mmCIF file of N, CA, C and O in Angstrom:
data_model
loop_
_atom_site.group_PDB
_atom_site.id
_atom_site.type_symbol
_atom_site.label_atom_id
_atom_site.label_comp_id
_atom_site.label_asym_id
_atom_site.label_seq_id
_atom_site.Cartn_x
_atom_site.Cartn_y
_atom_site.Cartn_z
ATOM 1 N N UNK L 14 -77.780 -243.485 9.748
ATOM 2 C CA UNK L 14 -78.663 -242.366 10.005
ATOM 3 C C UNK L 14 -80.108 -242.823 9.791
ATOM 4 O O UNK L 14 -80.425 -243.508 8.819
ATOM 5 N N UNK L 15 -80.859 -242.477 10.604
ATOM 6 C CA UNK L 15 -82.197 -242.999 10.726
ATOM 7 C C UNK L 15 -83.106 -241.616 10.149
ATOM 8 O O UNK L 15 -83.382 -240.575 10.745
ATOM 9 N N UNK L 16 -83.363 -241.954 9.080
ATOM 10 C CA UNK L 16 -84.009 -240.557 7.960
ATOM 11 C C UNK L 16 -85.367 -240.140 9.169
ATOM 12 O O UNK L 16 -85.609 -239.028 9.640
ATOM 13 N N UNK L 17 -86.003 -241.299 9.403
ATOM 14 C CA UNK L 17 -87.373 -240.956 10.230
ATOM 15 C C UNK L 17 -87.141 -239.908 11.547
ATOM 16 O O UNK L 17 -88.018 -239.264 12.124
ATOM 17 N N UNK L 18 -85.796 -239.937 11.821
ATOM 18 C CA UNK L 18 -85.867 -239.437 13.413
ATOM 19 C C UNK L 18 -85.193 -237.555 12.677
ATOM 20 O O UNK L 18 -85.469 -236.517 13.279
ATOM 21 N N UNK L 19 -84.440 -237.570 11.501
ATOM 22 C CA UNK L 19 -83.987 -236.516 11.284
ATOM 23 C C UNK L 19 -85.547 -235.520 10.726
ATOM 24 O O UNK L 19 -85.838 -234.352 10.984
ATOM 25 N N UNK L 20 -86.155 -236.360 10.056
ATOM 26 C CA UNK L 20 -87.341 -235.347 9.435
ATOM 27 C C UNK L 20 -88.019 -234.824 10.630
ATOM 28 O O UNK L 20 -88.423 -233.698 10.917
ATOM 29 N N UNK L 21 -88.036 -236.117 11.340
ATOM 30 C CA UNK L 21 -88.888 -235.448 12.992
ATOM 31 C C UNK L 21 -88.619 -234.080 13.521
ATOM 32 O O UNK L 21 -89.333 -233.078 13.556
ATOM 33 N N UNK L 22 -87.083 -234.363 14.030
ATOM 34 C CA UNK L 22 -86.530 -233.264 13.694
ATOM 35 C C UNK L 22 -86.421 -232.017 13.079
ATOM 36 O O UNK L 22 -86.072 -230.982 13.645
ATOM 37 N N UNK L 23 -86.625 -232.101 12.298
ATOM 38 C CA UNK L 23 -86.585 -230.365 11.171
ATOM 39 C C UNK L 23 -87.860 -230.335 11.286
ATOM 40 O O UNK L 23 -88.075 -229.134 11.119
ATOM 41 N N UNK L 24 -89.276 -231.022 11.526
ATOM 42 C CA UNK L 24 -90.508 -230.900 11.615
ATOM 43 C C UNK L 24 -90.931 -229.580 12.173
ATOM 44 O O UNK L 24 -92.025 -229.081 11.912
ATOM 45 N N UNK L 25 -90.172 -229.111 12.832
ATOM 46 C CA UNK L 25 -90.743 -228.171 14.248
ATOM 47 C C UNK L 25 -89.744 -226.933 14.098
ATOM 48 O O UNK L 25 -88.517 -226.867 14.026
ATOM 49 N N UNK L 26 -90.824 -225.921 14.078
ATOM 50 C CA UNK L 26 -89.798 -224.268 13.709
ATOM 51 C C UNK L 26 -89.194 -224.213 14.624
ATOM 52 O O UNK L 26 -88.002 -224.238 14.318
ATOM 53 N N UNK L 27 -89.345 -224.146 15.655
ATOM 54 C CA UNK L 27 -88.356 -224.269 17.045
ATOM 55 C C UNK L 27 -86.956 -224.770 16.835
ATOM 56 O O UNK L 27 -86.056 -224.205 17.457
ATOM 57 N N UNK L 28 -86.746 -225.502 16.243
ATOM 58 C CA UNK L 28 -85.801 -226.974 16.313
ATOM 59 C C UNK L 28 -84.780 -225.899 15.072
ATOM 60 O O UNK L 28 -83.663 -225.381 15.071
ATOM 61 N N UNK L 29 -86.046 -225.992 14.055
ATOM 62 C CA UNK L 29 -84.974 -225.289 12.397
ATOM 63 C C UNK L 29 -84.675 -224.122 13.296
ATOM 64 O O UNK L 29 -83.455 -224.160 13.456
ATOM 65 N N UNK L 30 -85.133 -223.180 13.916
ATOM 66 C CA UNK L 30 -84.364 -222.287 14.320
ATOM 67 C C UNK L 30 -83.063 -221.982 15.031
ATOM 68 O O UNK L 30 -82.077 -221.382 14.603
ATOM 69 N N UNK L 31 -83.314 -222.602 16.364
ATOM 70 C CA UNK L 31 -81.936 -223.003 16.831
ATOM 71 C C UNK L 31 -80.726 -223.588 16.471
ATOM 72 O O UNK L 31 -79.654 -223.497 17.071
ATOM 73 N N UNK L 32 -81.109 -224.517 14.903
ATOM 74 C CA UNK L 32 -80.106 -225.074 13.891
ATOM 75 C C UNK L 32 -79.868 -224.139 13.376
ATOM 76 O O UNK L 32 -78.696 -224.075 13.005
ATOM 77 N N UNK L 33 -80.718 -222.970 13.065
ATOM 78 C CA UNK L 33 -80.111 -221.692 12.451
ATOM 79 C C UNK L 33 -79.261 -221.086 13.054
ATOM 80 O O UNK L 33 -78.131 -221.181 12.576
ATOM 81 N N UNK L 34 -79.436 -220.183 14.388
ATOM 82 C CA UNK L 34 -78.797 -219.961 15.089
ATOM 83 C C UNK L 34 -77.576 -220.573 15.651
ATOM 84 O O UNK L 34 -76.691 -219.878 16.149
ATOM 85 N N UNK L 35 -77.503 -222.000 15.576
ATOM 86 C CA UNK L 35 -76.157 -222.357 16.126
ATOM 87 C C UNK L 35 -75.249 -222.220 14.851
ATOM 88 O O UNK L 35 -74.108 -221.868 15.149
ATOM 89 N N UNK L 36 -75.403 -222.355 13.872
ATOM 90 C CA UNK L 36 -74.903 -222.065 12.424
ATOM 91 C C UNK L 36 -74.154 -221.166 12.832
ATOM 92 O O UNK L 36 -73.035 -221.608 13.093
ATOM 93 N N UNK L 37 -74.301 -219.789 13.055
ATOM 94 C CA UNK L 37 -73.129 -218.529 13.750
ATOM 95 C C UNK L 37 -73.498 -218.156 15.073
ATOM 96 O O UNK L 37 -74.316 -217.257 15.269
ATOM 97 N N UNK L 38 -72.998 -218.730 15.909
ATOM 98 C CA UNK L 38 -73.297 -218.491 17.327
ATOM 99 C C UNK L 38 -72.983 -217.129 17.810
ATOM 100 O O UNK L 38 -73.896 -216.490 18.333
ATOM 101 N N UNK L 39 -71.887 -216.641 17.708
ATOM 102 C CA UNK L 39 -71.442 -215.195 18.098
ATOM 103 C C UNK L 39 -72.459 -214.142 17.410
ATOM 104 O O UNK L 39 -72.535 -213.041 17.954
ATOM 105 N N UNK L 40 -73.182 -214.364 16.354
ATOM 106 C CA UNK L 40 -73.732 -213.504 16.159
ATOM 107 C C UNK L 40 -75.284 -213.612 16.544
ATOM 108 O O UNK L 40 -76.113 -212.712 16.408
ATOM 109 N N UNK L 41 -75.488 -214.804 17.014
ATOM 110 C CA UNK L 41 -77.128 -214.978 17.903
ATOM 111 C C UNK L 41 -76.971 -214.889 19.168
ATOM 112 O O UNK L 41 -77.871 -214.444 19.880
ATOM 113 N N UNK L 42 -75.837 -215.286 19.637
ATOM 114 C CA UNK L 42 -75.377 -214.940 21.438
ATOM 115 C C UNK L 42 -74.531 -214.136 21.844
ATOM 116 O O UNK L 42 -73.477 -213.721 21.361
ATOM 117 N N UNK L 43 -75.302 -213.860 23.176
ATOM 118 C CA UNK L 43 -74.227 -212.547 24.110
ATOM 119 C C UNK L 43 -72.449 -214.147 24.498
ATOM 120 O O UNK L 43 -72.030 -215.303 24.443
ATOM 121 N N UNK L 44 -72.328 -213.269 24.710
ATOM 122 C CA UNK L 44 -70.490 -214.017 25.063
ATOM 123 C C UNK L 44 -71.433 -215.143 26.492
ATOM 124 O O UNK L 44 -72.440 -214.973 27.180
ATOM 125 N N UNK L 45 -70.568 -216.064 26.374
ATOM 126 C CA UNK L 45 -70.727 -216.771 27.934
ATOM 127 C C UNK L 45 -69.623 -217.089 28.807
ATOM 128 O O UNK L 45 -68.538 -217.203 28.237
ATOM 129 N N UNK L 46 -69.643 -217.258 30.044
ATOM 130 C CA UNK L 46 -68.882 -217.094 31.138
ATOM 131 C C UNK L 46 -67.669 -218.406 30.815
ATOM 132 O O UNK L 46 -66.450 -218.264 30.711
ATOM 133 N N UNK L 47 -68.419 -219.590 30.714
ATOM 134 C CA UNK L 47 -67.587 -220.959 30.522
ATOM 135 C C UNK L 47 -67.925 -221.201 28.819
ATOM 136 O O UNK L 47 -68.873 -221.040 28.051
ATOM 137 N N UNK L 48 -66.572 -221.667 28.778
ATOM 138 C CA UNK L 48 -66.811 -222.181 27.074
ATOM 139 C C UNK L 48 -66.669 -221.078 25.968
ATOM 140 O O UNK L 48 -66.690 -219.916 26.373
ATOM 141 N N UNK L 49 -66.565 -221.239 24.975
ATOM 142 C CA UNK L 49 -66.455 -220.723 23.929
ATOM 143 C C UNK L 49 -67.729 -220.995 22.875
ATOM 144 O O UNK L 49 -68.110 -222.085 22.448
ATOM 145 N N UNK L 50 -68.121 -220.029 22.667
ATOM 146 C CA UNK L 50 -69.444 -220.563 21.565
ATOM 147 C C UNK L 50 -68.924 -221.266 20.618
ATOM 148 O O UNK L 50 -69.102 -222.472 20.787
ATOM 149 N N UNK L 51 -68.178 -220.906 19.405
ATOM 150 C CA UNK L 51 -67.971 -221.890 18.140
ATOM 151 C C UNK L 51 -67.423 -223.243 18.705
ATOM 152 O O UNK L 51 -67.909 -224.374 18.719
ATOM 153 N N UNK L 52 -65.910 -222.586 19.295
ATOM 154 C CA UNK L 52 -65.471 -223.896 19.929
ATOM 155 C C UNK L 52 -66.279 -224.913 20.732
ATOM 156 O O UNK L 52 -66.439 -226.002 20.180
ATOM 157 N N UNK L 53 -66.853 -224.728 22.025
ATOM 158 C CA UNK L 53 -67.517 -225.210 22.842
ATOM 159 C C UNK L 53 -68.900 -226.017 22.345
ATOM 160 O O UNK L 53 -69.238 -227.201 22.315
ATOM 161 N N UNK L 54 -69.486 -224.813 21.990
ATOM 162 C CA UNK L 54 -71.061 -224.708 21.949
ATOM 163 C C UNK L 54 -71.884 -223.662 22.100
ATOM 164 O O UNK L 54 -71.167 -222.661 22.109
ATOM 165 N N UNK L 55 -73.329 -223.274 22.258
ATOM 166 C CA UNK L 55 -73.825 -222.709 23.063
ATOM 167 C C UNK L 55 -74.062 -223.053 24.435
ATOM 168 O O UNK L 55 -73.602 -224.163 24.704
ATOM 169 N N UNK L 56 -74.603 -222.497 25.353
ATOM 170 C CA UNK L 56 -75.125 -222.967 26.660
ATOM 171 C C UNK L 56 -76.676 -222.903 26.239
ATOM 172 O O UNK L 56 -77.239 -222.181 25.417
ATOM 173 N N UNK L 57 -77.224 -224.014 27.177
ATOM 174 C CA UNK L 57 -78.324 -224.216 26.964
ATOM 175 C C UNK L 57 -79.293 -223.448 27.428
ATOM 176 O O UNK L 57 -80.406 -223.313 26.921
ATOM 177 N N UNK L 58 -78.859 -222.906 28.453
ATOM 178 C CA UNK L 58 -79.400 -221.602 28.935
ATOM 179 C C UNK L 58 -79.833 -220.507 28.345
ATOM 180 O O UNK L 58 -80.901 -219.970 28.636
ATOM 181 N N UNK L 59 -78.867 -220.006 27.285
ATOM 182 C CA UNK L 59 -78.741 -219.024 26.435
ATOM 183 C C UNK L 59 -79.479 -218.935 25.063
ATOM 184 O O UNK L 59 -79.592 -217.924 24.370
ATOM 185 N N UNK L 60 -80.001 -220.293 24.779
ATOM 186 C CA UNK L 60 -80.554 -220.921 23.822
ATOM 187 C C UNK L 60 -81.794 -220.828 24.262
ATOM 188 O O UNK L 60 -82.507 -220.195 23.483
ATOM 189 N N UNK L 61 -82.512 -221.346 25.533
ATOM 190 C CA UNK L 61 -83.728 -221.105 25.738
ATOM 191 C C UNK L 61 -83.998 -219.381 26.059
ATOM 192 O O UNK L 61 -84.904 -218.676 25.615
ATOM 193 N N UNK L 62 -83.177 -219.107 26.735
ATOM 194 C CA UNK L 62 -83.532 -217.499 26.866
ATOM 195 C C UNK L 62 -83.635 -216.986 25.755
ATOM 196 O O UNK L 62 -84.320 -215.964 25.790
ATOM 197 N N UNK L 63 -83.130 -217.329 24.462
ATOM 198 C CA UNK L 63 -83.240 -216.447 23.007
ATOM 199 C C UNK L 63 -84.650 -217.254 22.570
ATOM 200 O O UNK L 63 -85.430 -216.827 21.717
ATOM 201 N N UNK L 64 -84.762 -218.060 23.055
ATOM 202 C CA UNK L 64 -86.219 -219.105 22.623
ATOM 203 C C UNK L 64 -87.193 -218.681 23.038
ATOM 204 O O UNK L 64 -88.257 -218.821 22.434
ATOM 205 N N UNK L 65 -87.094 -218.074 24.133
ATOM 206 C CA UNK L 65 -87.982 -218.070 24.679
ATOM 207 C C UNK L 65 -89.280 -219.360 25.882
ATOM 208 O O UNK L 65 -90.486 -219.404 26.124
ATOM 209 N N UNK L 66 -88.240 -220.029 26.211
ATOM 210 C CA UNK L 66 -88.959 -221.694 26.825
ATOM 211 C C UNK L 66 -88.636 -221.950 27.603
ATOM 212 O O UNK L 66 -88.116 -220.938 28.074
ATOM 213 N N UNK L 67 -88.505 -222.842 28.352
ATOM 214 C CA UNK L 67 -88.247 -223.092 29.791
ATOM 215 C C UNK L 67 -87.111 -223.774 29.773
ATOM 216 O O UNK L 67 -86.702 -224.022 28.639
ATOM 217 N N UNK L 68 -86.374 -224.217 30.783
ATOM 218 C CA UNK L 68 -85.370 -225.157 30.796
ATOM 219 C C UNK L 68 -85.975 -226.647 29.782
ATOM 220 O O UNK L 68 -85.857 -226.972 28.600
ATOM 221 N N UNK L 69 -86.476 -227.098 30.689
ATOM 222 C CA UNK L 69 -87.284 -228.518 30.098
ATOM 223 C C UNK L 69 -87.535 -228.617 29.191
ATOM 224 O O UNK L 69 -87.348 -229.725 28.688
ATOM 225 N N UNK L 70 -88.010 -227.749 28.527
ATOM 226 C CA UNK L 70 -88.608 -227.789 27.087
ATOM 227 C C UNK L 70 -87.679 -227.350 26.487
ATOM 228 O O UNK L 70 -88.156 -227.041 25.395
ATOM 229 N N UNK L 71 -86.327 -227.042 26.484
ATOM 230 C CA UNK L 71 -85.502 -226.591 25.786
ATOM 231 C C UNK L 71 -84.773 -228.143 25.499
ATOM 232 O O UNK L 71 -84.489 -228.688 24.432
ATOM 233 N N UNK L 72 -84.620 -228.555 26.778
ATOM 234 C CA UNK L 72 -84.092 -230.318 26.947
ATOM 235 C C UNK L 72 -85.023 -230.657 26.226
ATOM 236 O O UNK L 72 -84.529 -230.228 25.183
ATOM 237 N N UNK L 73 -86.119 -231.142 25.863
ATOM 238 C CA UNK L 73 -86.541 -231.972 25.215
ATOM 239 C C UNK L 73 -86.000 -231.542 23.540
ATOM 240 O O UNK L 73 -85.352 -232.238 22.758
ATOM 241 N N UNK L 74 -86.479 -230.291 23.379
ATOM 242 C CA UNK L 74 -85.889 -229.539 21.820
ATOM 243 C C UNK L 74 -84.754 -230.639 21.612
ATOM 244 O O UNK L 74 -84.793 -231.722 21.028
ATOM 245 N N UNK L 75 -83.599 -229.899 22.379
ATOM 246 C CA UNK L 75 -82.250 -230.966 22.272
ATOM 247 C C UNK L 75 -82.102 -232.006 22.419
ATOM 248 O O UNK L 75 -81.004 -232.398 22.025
ATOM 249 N N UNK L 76 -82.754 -232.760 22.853
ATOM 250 C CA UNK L 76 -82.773 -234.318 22.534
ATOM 251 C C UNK L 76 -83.389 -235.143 21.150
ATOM 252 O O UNK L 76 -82.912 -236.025 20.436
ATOM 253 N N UNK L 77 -84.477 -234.523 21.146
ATOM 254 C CA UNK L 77 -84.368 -234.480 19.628
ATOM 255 C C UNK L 77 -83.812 -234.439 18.606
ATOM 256 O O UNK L 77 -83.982 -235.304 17.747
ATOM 257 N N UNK L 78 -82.722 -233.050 18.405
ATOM 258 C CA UNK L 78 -81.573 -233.033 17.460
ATOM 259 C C UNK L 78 -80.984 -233.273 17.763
ATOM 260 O O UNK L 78 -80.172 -233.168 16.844
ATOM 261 N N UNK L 79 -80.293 -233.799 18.873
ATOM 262 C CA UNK L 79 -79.437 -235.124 19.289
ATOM 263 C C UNK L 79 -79.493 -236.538 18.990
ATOM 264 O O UNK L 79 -78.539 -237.288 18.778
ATOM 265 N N UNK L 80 -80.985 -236.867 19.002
ATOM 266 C CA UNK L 80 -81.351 -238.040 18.553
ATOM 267 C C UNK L 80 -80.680 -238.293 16.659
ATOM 268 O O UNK L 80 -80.092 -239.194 16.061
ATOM 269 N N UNK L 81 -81.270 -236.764 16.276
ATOM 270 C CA UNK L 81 -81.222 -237.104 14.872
ATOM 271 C C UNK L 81 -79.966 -236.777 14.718
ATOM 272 O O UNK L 81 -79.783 -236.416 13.556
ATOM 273 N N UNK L 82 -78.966 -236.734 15.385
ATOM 274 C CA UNK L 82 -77.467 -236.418 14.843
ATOM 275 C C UNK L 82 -77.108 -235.451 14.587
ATOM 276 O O UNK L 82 -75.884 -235.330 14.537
ATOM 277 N N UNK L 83 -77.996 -234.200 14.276
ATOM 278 C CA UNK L 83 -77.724 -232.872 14.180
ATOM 279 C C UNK L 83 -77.156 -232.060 14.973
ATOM 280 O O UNK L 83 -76.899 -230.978 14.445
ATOM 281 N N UNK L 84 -76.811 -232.183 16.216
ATOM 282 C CA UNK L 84 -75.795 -231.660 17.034
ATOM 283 C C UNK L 84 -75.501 -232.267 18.295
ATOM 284 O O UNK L 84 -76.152 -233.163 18.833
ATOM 285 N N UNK L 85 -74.667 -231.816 18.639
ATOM 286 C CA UNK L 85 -73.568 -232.800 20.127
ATOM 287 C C UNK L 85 -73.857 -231.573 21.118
ATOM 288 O O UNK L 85 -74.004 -230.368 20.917
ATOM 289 N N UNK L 86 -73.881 -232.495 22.448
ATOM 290 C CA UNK L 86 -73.800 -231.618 23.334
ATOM 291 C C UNK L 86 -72.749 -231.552 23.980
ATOM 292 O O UNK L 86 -71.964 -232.177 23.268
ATOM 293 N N UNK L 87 -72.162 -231.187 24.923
ATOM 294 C CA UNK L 87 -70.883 -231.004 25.777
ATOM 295 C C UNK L 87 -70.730 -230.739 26.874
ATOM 296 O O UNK L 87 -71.018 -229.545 26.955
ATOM 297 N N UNK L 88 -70.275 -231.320 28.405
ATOM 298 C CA UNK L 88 -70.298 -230.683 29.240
ATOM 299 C C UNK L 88 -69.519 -229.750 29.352
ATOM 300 O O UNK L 88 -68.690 -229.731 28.442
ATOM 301 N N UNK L 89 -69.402 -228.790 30.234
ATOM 302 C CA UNK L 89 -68.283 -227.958 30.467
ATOM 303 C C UNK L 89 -69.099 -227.644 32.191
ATOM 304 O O UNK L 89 -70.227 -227.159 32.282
ATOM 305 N N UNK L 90 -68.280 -228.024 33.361
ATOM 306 C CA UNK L 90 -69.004 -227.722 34.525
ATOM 307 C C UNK L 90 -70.106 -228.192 34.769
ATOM 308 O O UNK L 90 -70.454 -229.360 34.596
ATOM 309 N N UNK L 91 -71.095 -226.808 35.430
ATOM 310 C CA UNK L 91 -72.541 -227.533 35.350
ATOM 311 C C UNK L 91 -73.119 -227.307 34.370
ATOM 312 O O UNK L 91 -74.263 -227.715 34.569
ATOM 313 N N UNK L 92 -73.015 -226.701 32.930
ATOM 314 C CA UNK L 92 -73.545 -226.268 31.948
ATOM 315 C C UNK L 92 -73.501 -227.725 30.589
ATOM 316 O O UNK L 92 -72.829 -228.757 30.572
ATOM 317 N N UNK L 93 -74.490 -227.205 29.640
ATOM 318 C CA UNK L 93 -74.098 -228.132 28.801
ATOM 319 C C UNK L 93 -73.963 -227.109 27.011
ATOM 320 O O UNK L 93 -74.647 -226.101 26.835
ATOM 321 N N UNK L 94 -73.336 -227.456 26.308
ATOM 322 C CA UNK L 94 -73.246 -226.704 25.329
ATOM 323 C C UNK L 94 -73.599 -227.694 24.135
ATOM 324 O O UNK L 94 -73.595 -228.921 24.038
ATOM 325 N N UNK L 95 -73.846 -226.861 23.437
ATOM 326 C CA UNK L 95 -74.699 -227.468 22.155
ATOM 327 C C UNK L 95 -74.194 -226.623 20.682
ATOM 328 O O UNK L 95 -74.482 -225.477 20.336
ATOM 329 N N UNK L 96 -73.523 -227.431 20.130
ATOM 330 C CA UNK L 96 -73.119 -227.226 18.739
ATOM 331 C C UNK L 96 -73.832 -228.121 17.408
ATOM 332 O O UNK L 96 -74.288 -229.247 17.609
ATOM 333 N N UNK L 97 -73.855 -227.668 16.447
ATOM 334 C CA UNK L 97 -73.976 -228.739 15.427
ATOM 335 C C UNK L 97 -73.142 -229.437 14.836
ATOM 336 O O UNK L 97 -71.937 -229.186 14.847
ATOM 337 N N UNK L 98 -73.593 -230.274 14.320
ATOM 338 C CA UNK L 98 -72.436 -231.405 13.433
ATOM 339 C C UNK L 98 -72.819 -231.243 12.258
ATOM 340 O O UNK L 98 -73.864 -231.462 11.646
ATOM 341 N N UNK L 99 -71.945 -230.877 12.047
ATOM 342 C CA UNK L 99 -72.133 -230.153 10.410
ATOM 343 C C UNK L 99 -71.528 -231.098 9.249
ATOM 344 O O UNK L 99 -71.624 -230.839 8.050
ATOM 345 N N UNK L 100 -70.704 -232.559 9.949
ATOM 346 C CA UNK L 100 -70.760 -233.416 9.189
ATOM 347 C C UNK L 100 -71.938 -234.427 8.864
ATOM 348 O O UNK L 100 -72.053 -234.867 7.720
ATOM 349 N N UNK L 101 -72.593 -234.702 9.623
ATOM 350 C CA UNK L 101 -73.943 -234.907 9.828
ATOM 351 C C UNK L 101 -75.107 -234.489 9.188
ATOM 352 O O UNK L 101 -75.797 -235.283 8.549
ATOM 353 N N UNK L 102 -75.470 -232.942 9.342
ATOM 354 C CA UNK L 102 -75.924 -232.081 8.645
ATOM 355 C C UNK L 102 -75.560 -232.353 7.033
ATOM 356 O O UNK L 102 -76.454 -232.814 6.323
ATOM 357 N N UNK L 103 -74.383 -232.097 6.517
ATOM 358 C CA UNK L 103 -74.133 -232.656 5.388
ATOM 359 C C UNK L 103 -74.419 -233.620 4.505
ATOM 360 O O UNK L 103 -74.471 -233.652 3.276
ATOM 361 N N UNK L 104 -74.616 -234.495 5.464
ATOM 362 C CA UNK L 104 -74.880 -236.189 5.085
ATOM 363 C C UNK L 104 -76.379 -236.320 5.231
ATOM 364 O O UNK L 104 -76.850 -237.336 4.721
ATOM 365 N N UNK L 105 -77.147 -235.569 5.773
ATOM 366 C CA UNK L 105 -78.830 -235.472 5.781
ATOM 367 C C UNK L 105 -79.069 -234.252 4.249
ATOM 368 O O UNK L 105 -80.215 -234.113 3.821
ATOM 369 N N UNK L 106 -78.425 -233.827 3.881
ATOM 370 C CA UNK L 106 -78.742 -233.103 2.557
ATOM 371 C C UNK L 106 -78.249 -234.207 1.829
ATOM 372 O O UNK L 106 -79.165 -234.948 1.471
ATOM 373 N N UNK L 107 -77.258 -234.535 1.525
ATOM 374 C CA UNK L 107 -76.821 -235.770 0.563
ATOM 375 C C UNK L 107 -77.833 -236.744 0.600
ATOM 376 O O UNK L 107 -77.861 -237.304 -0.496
ATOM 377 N N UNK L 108 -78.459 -237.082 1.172
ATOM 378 C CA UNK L 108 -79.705 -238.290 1.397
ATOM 379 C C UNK L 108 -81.034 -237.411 1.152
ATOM 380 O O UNK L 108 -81.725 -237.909 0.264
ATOM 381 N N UNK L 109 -81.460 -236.476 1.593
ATOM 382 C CA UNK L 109 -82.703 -235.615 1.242
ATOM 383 C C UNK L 109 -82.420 -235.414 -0.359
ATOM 384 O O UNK L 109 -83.403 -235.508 -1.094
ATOM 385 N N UNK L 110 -81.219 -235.158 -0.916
ATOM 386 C CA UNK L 110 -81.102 -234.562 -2.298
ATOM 387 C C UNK L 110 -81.022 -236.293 -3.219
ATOM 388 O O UNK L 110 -81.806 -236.434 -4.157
ATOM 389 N N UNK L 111 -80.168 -237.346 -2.903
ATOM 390 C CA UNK L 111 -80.922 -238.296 -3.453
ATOM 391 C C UNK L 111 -82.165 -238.614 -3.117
ATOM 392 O O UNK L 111 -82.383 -239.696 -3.662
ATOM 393 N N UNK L 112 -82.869 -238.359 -2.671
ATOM 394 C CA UNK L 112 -84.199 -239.259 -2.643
ATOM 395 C C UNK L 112 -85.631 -238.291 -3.014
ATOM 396 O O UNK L 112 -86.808 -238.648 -2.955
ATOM 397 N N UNK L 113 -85.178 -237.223 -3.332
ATOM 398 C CA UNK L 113 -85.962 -236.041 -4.041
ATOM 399 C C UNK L 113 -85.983 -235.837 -5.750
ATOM 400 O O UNK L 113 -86.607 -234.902 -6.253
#
């Protein structure tokens, strides 16, 4: 785990939010057509529409916490879904809490 790319990461309210939100998906999103929120993911779609941002800028958001390991994306069709890794997540508190 590359500590530099995860702090990048949480840097930006945008970013902590949507990590919030994917935390309980059913209760930040309407249902979606393909996929299952917990199971699946979100759609990325659904994520910028609660964001408020454009497609693009929603892609960049997610590449970011992709970069830092904080969540996987998924295809399903033409959509892509986005969950967290909450083993991951785990392992960035275990390293933030030693080194604090």
């Amino acid at each position: 785990m590359k500590i530099a790319l995860v702090l990048r990461a949480l840097a930006n309210e945008r970013r902590l939010r949507i990590l919030d939100w994917l935390r309980d998906p059913r209760r930040h999103f309407r249902a979606q057509v393909d996929g299952d929120l917990v199971d699946d993911g979100v759609c990325g779609l659904l994520i910028a529409e609660k964001l408020g941002v454009s497609a693009p800028t929603l892609s960049e958001h997610m590449r970011v916490l992709i970069a830092a390991k904080l969540v996987r994306a998924k295809r399903i069709k033409q959509w892509t879904m986005y969950k967290r890794d909450e083993d991951a997540i785990a392992s960035v508190k275990r390293v933030i809490q030693d080194k604090v």
